[in-house]
Coordinates of N, CA and C in Angstrom, one line a residue:
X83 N -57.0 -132.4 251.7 CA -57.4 -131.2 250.9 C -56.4 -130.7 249.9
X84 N -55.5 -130.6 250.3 CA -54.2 -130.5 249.1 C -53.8 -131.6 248.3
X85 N -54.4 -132.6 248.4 CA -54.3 -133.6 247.0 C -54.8 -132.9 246.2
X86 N -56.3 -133.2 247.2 CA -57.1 -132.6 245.3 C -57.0 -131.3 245.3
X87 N -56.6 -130.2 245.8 CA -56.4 -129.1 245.1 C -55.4 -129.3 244.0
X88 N -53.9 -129.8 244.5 CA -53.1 -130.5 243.0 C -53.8 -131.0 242.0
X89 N -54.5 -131.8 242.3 CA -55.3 -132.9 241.0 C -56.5 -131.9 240.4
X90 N -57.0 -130.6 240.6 CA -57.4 -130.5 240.3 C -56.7 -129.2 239.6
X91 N -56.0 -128.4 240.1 CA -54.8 -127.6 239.5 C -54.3 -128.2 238.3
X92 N -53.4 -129.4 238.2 CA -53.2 -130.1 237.2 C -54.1 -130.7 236.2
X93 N -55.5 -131.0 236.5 CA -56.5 -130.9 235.1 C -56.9 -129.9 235.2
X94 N -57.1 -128.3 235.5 CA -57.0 -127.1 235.0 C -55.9 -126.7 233.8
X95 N -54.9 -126.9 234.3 CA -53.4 -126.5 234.1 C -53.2 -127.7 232.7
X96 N -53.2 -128.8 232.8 CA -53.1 -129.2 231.2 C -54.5 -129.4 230.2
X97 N -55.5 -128.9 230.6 CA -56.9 -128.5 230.0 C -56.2 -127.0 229.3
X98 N -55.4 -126.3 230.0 CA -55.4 -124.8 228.9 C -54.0 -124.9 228.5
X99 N -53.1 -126.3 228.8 CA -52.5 -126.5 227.3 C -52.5 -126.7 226.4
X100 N -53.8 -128.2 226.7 CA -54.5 -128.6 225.7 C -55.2 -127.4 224.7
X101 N -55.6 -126.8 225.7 CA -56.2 -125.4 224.4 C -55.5 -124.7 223.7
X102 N -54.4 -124.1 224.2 CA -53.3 -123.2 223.6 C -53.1 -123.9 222.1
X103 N -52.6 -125.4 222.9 CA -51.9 -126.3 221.3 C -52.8 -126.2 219.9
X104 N -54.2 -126.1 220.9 CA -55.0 -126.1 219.6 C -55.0 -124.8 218.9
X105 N -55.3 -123.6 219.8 CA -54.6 -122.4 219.3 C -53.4 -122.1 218.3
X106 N -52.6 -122.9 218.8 CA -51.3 -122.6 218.0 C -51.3 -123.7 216.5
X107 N -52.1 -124.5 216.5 CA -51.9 -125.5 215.3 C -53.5 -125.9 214.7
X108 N -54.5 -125.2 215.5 CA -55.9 -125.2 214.5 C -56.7 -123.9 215.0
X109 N -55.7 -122.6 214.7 CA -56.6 -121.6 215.4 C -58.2 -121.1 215.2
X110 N -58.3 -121.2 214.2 CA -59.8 -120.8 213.4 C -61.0 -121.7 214.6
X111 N -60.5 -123.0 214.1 CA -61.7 -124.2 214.4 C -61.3 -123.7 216.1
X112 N -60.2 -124.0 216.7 CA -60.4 -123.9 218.4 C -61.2 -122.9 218.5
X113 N -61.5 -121.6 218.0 CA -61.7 -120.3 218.3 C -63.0 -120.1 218.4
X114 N -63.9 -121.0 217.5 CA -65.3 -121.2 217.2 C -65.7 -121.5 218.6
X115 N -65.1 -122.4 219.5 CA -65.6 -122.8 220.9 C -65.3 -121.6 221.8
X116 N -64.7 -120.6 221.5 CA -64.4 -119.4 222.4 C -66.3 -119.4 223.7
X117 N -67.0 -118.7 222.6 CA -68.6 -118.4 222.9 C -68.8 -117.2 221.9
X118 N -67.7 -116.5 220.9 CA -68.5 -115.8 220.1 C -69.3 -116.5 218.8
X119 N -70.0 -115.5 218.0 CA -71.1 -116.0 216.8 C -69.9 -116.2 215.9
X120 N -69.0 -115.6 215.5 CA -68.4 -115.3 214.5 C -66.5 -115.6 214.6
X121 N -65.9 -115.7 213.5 CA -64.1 -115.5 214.2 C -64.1 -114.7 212.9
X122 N -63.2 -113.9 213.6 CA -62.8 -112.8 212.0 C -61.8 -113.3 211.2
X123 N -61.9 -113.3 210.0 CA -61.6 -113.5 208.6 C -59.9 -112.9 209.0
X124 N -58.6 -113.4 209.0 CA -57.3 -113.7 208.9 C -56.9 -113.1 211.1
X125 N -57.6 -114.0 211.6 CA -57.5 -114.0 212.9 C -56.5 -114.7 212.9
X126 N -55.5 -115.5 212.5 CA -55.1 -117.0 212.9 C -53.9 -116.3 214.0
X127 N -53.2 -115.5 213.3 CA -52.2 -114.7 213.8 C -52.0 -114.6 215.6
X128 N -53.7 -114.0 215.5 CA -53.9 -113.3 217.0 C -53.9 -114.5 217.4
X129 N -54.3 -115.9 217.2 CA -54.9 -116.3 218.1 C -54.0 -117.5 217.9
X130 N -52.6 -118.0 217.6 CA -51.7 -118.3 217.8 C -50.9 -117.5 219.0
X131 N -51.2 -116.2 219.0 CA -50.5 -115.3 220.3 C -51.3 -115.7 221.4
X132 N -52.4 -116.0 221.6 CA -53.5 -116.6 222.6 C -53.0 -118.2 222.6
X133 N -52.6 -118.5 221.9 CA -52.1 -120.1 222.1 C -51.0 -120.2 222.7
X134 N -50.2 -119.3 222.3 CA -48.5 -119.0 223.3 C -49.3 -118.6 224.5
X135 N -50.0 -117.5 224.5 CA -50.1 -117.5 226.2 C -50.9 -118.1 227.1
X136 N -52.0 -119.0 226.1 CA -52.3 -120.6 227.3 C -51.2 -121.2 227.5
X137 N -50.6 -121.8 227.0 CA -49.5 -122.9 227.1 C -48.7 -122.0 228.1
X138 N -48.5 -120.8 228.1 CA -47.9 -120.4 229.4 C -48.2 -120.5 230.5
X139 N -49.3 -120.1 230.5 CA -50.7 -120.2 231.8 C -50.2 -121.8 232.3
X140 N -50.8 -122.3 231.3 CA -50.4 -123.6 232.0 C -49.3 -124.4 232.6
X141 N -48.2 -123.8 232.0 CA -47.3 -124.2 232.5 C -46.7 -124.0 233.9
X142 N -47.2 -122.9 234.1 CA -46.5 -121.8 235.3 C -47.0 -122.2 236.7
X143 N -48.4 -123.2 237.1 CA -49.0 -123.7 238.0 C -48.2 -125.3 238.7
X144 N -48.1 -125.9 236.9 CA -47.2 -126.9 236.9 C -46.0 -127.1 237.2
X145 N -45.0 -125.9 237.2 CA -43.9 -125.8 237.5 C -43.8 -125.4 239.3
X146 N -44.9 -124.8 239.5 CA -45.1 -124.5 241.5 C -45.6 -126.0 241.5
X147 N -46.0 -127.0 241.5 CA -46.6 -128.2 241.7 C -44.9 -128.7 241.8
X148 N -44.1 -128.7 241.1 CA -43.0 -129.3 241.3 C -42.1 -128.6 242.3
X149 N -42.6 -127.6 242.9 CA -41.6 -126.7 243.5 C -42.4 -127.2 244.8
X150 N -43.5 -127.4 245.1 CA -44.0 -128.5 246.1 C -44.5 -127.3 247.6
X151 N -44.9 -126.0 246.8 CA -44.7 -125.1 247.8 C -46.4 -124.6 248.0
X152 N -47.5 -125.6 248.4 CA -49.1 -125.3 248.2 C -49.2 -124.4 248.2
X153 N -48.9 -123.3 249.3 CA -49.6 -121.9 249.8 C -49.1 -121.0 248.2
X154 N -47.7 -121.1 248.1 CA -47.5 -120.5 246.9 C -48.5 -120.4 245.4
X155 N -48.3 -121.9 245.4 CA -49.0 -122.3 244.4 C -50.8 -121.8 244.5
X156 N -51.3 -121.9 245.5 CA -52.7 -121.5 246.0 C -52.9 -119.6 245.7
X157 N -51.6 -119.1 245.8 CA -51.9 -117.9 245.5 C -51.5 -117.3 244.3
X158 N -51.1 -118.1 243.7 CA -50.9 -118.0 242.1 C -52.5 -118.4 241.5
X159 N -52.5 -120.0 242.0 CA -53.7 -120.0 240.8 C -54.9 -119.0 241.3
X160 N -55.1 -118.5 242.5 CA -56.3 -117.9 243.0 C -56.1 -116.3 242.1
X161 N -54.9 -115.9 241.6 CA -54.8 -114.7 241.3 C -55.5 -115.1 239.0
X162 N -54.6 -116.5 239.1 CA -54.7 -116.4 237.9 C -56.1 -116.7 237.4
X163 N -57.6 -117.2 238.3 CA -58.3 -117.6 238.2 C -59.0 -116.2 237.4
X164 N -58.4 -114.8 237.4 CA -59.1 -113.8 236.3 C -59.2 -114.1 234.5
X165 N -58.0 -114.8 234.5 CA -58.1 -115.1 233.3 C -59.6 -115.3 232.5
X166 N -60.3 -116.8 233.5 CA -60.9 -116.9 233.1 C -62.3 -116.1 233.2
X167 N -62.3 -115.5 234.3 CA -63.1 -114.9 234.5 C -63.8 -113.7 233.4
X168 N -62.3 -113.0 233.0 CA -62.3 -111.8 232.0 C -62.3 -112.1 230.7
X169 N -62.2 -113.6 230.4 CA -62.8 -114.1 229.0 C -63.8 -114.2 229.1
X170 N -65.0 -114.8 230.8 CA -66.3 -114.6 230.6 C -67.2 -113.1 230.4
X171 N -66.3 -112.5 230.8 CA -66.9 -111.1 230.7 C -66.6 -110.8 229.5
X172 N -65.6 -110.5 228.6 CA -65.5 -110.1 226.7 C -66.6 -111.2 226.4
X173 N -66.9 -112.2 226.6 CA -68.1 -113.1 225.8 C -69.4 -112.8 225.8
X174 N -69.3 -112.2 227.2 CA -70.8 -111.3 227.8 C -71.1 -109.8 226.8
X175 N -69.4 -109.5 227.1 CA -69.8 -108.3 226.2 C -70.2 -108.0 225.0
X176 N -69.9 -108.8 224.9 CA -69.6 -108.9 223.1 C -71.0 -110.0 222.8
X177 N -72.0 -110.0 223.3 CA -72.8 -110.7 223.4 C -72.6 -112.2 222.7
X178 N -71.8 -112.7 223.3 CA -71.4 -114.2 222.8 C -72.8 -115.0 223.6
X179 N -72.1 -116.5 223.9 CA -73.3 -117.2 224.3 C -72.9 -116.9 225.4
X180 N -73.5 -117.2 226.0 CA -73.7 -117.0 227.8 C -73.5 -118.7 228.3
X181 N -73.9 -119.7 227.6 CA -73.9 -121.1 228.0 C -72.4 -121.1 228.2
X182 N -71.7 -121.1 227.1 CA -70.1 -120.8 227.3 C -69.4 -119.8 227.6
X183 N -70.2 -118.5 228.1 CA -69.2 -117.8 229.0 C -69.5 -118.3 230.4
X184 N -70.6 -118.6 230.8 CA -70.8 -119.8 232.3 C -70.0 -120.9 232.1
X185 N -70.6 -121.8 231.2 CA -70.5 -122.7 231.6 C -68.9 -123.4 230.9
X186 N -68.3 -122.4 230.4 CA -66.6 -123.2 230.4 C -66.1 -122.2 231.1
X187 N -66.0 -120.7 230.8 CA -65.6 -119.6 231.3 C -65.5 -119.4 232.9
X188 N -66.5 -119.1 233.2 CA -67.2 -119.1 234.4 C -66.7 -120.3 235.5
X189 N -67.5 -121.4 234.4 CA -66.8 -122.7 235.6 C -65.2 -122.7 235.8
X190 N -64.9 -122.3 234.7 CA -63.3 -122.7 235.2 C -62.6 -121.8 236.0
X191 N -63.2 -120.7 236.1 CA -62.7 -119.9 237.5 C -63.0 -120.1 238.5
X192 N -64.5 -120.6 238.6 CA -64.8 -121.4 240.0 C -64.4 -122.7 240.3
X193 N -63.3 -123.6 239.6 CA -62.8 -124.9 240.1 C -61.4 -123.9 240.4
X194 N -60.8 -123.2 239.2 CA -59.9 -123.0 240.0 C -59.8 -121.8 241.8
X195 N -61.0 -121.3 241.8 CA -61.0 -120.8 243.4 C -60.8 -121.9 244.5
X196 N -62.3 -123.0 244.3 CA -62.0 -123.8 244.7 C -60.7 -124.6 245.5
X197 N -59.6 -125.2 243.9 CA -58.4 -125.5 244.2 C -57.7 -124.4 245.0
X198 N -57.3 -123.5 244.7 CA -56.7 -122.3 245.4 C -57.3 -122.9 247.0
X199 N -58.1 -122.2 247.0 CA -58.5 -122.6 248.8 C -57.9 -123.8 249.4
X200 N -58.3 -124.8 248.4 CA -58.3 -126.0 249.1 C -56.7 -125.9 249.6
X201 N -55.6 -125.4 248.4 CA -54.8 -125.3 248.6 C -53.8 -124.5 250.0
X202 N -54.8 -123.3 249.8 CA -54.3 -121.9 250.8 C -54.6 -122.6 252.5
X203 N -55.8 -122.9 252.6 CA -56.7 -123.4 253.7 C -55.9 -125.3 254.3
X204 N -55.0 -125.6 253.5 CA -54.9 -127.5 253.6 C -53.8 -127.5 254.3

């Protein structure tokens, strides 16, 4: 059970590197996949500050993975699994798509509960 919570922590964890990077070096175009209709006109700014703080996100699970400490690690990612959550709710709000506040949003707080358990429980 603690394998694949790691294996699955770690494609969490460099999936919202992978995003940040894009944040920080093609903000506009990554931003379009958010779930809103629209990105506002000289966003790039903000959403390079959204790119520093994925790359953080992700780093910080990766760094307990090497500290080798599950239960820790299980209660980090279970706390950090709001992130995503509370991006599915601004998408909701804001009447974005709902396909992508579920189904990237949404799901990705449900794999990371998932891992968390597997982690907390292994």
């Amino acid at each position: 059970m603690v394998i694949t919570g790691y294996v699955l922590v770690a494609i969490v964890s460099l999936g919202i590197i992978y995003i940040g990077l894009n944040y920080l070096f093609a903000p506009v175009k990554t931003a379009a996949g958010f779930g809103f209709g629209e990105v506002p006109e000289n966003a790039a700014n903000f959403l390079n500050v959204k790119g520093g703080r994925d790359v953080g996100a992700g780093l910080i699970p990766l760094a307990l993975m090497i500290y080798g400490d599950p239960h820790a690690l299980g209660w980090v990612f279970l706390t950090a699994a709001l992130w995503p959550v509370f991006d599915m709710l601004i998408v909701l709000r804001h009447r974005g798509k709902k396909a992508v506040a579920f189904g990237v949003h949404g799901l990705t707080a449900a794999v990371m509960v998932v891992a968390a358990l597997l982690l907390l429980l292994g």
